CSV table of C-alpha atoms and ligand atoms in Angstrom, one decimal:
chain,number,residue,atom,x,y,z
A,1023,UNK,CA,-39.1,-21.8,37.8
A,1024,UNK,CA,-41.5,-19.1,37.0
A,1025,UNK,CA,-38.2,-16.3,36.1
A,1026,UNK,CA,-37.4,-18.9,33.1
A,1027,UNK,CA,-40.3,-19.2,32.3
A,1028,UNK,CA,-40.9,-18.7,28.5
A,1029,UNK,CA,-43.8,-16.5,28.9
A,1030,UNK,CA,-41.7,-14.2,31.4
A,1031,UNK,CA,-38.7,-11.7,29.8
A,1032,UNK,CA,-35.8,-12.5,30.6
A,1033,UNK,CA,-32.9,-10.4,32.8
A,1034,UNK,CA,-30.3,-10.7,30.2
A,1035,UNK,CA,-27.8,-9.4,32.6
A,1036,UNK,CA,-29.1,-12.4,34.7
A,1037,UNK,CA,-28.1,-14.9,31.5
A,1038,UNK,CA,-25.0,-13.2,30.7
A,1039,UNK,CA,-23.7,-13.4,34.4
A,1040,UNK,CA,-24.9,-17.4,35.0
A,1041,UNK,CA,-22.9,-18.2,31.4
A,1042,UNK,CA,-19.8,-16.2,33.1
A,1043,UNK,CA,-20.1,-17.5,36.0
A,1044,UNK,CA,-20.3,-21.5,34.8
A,1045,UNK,CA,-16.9,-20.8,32.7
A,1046,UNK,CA,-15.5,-19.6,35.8
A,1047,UNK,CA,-16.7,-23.0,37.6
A,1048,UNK,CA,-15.4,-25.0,34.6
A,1049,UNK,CA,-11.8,-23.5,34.9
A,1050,UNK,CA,-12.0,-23.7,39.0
A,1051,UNK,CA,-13.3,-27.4,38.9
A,1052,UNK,CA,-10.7,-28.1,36.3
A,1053,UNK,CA,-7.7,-26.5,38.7
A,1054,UNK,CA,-8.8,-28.6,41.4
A,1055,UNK,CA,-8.0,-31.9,39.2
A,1056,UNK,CA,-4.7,-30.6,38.7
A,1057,UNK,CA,-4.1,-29.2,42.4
A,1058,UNK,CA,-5.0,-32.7,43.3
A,1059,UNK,CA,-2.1,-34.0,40.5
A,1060,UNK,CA,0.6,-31.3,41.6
A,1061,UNK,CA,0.2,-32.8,45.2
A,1062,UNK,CA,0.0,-36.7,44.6
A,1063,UNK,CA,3.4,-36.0,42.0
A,1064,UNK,CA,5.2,-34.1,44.2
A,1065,UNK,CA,5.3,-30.9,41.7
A,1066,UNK,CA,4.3,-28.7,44.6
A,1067,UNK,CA,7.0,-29.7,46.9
A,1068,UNK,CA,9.3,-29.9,43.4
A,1069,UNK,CA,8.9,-26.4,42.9
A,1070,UNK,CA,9.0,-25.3,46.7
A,1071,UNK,CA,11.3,-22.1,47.1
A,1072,UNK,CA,13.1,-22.9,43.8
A,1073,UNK,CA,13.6,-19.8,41.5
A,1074,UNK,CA,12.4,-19.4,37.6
A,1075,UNK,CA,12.9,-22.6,35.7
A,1076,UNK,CA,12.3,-24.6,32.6
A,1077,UNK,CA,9.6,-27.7,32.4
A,1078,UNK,CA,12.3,-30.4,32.1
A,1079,UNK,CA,13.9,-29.1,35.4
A,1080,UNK,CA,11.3,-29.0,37.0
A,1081,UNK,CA,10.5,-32.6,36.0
A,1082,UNK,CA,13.7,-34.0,36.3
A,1083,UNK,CA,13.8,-32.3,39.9
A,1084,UNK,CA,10.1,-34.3,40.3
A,1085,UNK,CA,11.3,-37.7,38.9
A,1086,UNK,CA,8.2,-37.4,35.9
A,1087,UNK,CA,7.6,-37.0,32.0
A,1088,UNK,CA,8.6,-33.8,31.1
A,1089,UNK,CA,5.7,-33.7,28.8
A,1090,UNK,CA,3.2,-34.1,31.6
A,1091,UNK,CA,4.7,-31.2,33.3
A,1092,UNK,CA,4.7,-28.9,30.8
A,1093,UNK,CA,0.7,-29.7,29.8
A,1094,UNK,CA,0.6,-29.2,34.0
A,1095,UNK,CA,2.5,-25.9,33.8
A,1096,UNK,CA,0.5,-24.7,31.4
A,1097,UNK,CA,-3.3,-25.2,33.5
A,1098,UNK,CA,-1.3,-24.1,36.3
A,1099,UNK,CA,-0.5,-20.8,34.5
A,1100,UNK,CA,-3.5,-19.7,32.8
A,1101,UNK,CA,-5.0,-20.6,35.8
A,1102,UNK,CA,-2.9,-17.9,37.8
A,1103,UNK,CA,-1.3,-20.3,40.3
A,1104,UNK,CA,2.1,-20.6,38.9
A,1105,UNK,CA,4.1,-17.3,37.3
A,1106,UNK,CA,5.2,-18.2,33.7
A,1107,UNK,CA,8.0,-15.9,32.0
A,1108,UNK,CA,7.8,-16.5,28.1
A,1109,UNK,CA,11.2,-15.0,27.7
A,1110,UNK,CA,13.2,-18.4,28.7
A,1111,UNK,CA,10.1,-20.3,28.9
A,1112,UNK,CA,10.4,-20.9,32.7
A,1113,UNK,CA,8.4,-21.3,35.4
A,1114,UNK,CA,8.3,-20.5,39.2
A,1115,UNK,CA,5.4,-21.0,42.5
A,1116,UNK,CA,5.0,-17.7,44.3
A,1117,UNK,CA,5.9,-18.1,47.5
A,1118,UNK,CA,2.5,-17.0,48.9
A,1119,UNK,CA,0.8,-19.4,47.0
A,1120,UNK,CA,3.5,-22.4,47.6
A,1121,UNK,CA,2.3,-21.6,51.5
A,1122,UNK,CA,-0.9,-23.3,50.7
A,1123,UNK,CA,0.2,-26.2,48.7
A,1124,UNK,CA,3.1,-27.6,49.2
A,1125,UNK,CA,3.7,-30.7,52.3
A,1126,UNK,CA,5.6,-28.1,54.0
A,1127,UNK,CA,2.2,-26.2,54.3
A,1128,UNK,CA,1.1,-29.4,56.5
A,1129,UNK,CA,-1.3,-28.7,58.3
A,1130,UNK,CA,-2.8,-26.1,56.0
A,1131,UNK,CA,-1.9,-27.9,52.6
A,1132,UNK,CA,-4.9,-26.9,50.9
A,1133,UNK,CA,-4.0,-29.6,47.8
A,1134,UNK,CA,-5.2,-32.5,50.3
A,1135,UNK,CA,-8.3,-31.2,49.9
A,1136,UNK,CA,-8.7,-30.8,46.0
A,1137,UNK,CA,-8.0,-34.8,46.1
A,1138,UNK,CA,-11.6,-35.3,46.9
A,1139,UNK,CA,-12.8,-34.0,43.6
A,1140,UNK,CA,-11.0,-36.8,41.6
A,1141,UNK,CA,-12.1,-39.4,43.9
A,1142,UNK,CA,-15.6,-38.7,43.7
A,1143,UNK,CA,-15.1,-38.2,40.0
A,1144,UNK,CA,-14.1,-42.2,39.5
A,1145,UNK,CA,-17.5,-43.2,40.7
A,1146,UNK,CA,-19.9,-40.7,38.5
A,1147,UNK,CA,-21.5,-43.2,36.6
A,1148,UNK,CA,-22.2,-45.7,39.8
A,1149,UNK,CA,-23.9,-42.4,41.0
A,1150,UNK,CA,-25.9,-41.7,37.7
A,1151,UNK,CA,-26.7,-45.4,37.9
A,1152,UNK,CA,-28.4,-45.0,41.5
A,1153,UNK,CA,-30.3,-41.6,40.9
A,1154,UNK,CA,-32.3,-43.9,38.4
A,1155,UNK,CA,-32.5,-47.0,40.2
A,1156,UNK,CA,-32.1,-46.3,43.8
A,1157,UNK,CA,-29.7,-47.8,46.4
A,1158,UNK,CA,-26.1,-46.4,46.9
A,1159,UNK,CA,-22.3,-46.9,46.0
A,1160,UNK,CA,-20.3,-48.7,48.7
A,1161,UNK,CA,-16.9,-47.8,49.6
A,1162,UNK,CA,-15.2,-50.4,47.8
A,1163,UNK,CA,-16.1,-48.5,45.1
A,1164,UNK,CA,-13.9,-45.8,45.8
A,1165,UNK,CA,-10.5,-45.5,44.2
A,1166,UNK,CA,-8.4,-44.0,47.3
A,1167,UNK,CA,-10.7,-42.9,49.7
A,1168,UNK,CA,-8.9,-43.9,52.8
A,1169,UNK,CA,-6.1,-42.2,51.6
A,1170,UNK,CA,-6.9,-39.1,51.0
A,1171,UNK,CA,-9.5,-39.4,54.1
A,1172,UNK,CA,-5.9,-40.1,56.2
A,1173,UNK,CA,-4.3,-36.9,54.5
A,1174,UNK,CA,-7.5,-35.2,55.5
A,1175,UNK,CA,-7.7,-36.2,59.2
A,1176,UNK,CA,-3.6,-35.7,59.6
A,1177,UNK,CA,-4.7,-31.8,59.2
A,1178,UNK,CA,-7.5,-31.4,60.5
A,1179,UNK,CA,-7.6,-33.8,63.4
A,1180,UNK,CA,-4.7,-35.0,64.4
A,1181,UNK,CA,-2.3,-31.9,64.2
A,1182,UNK,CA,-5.0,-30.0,66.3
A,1183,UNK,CA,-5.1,-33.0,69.0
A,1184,UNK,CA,-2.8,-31.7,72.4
A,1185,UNK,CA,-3.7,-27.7,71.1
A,1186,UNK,CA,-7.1,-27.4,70.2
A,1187,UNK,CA,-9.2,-30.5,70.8
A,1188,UNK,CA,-8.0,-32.4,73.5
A,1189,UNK,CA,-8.3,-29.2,75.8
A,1190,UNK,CA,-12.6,-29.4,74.9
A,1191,UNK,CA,-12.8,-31.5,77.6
A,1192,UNK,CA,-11.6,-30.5,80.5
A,1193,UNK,CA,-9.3,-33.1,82.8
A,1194,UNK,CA,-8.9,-35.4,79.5
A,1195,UNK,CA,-5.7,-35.1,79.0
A,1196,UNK,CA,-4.4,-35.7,82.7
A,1197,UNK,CA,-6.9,-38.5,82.1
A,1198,UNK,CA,-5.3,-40.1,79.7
A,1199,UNK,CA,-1.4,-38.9,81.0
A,1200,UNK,CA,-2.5,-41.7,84.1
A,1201,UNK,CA,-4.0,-44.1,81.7
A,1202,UNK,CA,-7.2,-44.7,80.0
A,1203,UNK,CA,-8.9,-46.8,77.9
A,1204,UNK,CA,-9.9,-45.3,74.7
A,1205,UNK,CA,-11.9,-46.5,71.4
A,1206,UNK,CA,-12.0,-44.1,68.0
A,1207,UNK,CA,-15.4,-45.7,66.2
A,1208,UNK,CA,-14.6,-45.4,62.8
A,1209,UNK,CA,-11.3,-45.3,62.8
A,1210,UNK,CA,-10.3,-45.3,59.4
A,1211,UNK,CA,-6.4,-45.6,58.6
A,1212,UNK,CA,-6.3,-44.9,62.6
A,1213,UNK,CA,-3.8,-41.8,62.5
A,1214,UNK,CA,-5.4,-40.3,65.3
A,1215,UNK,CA,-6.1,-43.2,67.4
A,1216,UNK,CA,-1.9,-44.0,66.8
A,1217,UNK,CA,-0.9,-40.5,67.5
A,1218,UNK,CA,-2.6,-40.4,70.6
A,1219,UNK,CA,-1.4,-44.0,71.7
A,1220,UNK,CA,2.2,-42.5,71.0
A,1221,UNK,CA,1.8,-39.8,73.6
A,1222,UNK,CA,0.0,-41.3,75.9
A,1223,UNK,CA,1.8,-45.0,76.3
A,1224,UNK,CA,0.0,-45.4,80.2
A,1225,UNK,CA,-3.5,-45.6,78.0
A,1226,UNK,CA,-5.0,-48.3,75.9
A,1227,UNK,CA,-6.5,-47.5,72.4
A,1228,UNK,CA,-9.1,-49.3,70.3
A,1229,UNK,CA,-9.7,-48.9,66.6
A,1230,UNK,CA,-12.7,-50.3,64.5
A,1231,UNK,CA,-13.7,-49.7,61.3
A,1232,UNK,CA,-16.2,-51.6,58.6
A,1233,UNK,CA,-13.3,-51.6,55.8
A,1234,UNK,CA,-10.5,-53.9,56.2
A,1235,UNK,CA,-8.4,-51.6,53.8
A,1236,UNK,CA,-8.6,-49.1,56.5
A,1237,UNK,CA,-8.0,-51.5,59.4
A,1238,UNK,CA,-5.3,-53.0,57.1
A,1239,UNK,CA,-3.2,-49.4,56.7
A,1240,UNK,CA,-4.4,-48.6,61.2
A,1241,UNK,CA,-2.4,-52.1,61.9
A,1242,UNK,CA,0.4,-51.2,59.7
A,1243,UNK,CA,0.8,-47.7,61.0
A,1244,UNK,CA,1.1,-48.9,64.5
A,1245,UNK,CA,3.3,-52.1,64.2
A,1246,UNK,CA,5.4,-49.2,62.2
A,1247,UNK,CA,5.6,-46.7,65.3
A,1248,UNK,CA,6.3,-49.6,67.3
A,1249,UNK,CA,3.1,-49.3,69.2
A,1250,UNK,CA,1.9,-51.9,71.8
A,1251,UNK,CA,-1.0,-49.9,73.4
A,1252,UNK,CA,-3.1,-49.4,69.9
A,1253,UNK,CA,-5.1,-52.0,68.5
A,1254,UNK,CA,-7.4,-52.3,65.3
A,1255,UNK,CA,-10.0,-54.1,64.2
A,1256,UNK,CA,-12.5,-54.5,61.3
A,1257,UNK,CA,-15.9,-54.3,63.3
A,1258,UNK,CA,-19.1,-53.0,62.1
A,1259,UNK,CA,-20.2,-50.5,64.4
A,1260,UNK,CA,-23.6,-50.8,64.4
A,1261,UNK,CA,-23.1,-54.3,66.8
A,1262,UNK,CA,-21.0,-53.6,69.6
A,1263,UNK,CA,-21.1,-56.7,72.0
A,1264,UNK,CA,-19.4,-54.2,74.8
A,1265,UNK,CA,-20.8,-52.0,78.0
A,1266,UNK,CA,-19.1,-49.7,80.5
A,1267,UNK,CA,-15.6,-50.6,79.0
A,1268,UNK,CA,-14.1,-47.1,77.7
A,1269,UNK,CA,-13.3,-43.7,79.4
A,1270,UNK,CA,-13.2,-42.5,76.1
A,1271,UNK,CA,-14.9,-42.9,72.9
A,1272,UNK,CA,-13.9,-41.0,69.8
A,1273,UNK,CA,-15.7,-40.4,66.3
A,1274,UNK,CA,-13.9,-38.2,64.0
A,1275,UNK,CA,-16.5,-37.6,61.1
A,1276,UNK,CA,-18.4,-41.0,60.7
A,1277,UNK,CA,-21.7,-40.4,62.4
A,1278,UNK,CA,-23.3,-39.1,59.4
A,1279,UNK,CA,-22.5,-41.8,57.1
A,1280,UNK,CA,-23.8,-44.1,59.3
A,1281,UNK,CA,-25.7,-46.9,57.8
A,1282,UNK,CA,-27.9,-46.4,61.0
A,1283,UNK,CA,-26.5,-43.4,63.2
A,1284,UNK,CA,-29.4,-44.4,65.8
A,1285,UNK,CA,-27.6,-47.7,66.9
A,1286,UNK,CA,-24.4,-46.3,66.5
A,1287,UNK,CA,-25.0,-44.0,68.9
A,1288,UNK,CA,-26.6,-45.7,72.0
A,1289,UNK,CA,-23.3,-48.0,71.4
A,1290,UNK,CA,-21.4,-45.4,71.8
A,1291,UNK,CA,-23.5,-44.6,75.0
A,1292,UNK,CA,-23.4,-48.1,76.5
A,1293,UNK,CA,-19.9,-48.7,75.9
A,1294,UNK,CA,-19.0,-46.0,77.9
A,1295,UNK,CA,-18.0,-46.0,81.4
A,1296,UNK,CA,-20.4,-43.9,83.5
A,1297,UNK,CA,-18.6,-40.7,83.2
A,1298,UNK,CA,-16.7,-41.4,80.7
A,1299,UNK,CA,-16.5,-38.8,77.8
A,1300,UNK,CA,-17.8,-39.0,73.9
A,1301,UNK,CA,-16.1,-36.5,71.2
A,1302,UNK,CA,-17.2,-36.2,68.0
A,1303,UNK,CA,-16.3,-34.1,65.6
A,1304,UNK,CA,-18.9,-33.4,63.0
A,1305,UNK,CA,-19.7,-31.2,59.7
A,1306,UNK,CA,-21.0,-28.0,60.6
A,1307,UNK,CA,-24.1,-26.4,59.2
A,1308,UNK,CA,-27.5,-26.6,60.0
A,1309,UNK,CA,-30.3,-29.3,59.3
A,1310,UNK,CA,-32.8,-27.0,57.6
A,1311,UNK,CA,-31.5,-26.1,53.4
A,1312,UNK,CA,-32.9,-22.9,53.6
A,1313,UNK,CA,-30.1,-21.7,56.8
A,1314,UNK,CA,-27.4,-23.4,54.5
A,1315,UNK,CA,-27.7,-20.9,51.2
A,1316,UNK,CA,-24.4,-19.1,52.0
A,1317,UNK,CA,-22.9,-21.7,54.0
A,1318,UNK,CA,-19.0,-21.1,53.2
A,1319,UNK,CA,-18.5,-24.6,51.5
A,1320,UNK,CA,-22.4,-25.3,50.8
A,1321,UNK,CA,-22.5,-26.8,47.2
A,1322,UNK,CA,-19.4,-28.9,48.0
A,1323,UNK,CA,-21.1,-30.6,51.5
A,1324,UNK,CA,-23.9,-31.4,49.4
A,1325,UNK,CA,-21.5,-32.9,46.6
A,1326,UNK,CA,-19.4,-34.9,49.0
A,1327,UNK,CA,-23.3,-36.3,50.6
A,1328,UNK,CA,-24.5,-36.8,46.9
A,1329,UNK,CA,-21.2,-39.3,46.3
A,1330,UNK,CA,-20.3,-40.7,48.7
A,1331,UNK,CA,-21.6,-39.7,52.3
A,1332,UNK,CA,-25.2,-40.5,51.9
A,1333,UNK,CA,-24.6,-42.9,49.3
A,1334,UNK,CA,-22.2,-45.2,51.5
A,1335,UNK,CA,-25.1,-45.2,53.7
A,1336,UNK,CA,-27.9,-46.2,51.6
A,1337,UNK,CA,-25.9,-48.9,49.5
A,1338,UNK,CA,-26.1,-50.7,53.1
A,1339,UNK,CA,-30.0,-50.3,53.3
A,1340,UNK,CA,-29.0,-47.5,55.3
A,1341,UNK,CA,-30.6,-44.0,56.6
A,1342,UNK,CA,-28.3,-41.9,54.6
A,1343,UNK,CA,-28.2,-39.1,56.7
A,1344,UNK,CA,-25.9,-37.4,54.2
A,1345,UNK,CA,-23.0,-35.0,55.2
A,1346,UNK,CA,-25.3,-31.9,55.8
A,1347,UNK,CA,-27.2,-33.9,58.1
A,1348,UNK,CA,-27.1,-30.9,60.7
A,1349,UNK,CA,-25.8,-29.3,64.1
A,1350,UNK,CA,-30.1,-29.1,65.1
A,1351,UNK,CA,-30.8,-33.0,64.1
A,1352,UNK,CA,-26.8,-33.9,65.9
A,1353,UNK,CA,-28.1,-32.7,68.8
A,1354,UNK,CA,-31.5,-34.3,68.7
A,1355,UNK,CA,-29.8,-37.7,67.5
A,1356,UNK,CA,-26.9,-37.8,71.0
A,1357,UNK,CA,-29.6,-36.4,73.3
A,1358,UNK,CA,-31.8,-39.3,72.2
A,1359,UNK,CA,-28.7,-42.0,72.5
A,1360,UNK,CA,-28.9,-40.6,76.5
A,1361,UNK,CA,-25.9,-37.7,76.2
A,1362,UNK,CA,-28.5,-35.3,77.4
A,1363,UNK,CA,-25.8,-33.0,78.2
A,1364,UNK,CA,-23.3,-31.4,75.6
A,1365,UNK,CA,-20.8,-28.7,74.8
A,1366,UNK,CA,-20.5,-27.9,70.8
A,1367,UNK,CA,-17.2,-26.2,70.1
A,1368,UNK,CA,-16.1,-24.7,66.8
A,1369,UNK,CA,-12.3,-24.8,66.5
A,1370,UNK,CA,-10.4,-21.9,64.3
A,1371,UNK,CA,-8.3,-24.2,62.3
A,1372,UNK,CA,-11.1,-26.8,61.1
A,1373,UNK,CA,-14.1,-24.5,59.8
A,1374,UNK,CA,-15.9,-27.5,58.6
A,1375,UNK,CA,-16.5,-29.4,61.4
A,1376,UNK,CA,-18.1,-28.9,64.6
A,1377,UNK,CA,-16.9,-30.7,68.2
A,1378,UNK,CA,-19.2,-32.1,70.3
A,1379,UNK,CA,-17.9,-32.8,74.1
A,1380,UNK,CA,-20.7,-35.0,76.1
A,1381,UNK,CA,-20.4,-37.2,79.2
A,1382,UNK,CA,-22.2,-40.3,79.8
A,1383,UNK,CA,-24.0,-39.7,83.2
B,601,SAM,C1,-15.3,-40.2,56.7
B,601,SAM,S1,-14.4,-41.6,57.2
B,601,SAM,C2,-13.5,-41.0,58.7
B,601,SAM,C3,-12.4,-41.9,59.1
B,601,SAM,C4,-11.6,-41.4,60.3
B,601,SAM,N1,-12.4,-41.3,61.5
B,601,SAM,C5,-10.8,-40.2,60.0
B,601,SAM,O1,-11.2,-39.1,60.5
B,601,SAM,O2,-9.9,-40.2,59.2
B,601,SAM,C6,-15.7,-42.6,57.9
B,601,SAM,C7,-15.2,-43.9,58.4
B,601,SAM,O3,-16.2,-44.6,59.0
B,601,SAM,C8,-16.2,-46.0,58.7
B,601,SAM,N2,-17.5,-46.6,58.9
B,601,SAM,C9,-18.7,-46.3,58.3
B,601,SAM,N3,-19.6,-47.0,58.8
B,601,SAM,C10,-19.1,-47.8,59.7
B,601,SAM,C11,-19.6,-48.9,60.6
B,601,SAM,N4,-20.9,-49.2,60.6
B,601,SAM,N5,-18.8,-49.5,61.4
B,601,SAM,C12,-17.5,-49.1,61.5
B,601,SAM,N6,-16.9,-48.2,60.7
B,601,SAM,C13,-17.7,-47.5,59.8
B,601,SAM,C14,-15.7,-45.9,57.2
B,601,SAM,O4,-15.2,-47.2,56.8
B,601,SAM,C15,-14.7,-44.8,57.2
B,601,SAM,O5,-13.4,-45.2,57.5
């Protein structure tokens, strides 16, 4: 406060750089709208490996308006992400950059991602609403979550499953080879809990989830793939009327939007088996603001708690936690819940998250 102060001179290198820097976040921001459009029309993949060409083949090789495309083209090329050549008017993806955005890039699309900015953009106003008034937005507010949220987890979760996370826990994977039964809390559009039921048919695997959307798109998926040892259910986590049922309980980013991460926890820890194991994989980042200034994704963790994570939370009365709730205050929460032993892993391919490996004594 005091630098701006009127009384104090300014650093006009200091204003000049902030004014730069904001136009540079205005362009960025507005890219990411548009990543988030390339992927969910297809452009991307439409322009994959294809040399120079005009905006109406590239839309009739899309299926869209050529107008559209062209208006696209042209954020895409002032924004230095697609390579324009005036001459013929054409247009062509670099083949560095098509590595990062295109569904061929799976599991390293980085488009998937930029779809979060649009769908915390369709509830701004709910948000202004409850920075005046208090309470939250719920998740039937949100145009497409669970869709993007199942892009998300295909990536990060389960196309690192056999190489990177099932191999945290040592044993699991004979484990479940023999036959286990499993239960992924939070399950969302369930594309983990089916991948693993598909390669491990001796085990038994349980989805819930509060949104019947979610449960709706988990039941569909599996009756899909033909699979008779994955079930789903909508079941509010927070009252789990189980004990010493599962060898396995999985919970792929949902403790921190917990309406209350307290009870969902010593669930977790009661319907266990003794022995049995608890993953969860977590943001990473610590619980303290000031360790967080140059966390790599920082100002868009605190975003993603400001619009949905926390919010979801408190709109049930909840303790809204928020998505930077912590590794320090994680640790406290599962030692509390009775894991008084953990492992916390951070995997190469999934930066934002940490994974937590604990056993139920
Ligand atoms: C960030 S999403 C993660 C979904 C999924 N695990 C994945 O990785 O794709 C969090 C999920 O937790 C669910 N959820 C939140 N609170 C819940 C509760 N009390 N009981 C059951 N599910 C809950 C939400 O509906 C949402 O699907």
């Amino acid at each position: 406060m005091t630098e701006t102060n009127t009384s104090a001179p300014l650093d006009e290198a200091k204003v000049e750089a902030f004014a730069e820097r904001f136009i540079g976040a205005l362009n960025e921001s507005s890219l990411m709208m548009m990543f988030s459009i390339g992927h969910r029309t297809g452009l991307f993949d439409a322009l994959d490996g294809v040399d120079w060409s005009t905006s109406a083949q590239i839309a009739k090789a899309a299926g869209l308006d050529e107008r559209y495309v062209r208006e696209w083209l042209g954020a895409m090329v002032t924004g230095k992400v697609i390579d324009y050549r005036a001459g013929d008017a054409s247009y062509r993806l670099p083949a560095e950059h098509a590595r990062w955005l295109t569904r061929r890039a799976a599991p390293e699309n980085l488009a998937v991602t930029a779809q979060w900015i649009s769908v915390l953009g369709c509830v701004e106003s709910k948000i202004v609403e409850v920075f005046k008034n208090g309470g939250g937005v719920s998740y039937e507010c949100f145009e497409r979550f669970h869709e993007a949220m199942a892009e998300e987890s295909a990536q990060t979760v389960v196309a690192a499953l056999h190489d990177h996370i099932l191999p945290l826990s040592k044993g699991l994977e004979q484990q479940l080879e023999q036959g286990a039964t499993v239960l992924d809390v939070g399950c969302g559009s369930g594309r983990a809990a089916c991948a693993l039921a598909k390669a491990f048919p001796a085990s038994a695997f349980v989805g819930y989830d509060l949104c019947g959307e979610a449960i709706a798109a988990a039941n569909a998926l599996a009756r899909e793939q033909g699979l008779t040892n994955a079930s789903f259910r909508t079941q509010d986590i927070t009252h789990l009327d189980e004990s010493d049922r599962y060898d396995l309980v999985t919970a792929f980013d949902i403790v921190h939007d917990q309406k209350d991460p307290e009870t969902v926890l010593a669930n977790i820890h009661k319907v266990l088996k003794p022995g049995g194991t608890f993953l969860m994989q977590d943001i990473a980042g610590s619980s303290y603001l000031e360790k967080n200034v140059e966390h790599p994704i920082g100002p868009f963790g605190y975003t993603i708690s400001t619009m949905h994570c926390m919010t979801v939370s408190l709109a049930q009365g909840g303790a809204g936690l928020g998505t930077m709730w912590g590794e320090e205050l994680a640790e406290d929460m599962v030692k509390k819940a009775g894991f008084t032993e953990l492992a916390k892993h951070k995997l190469e391919h999934d930066f934002i998250n940490v994974y937590y490996v604990m056993t139920k004594p």
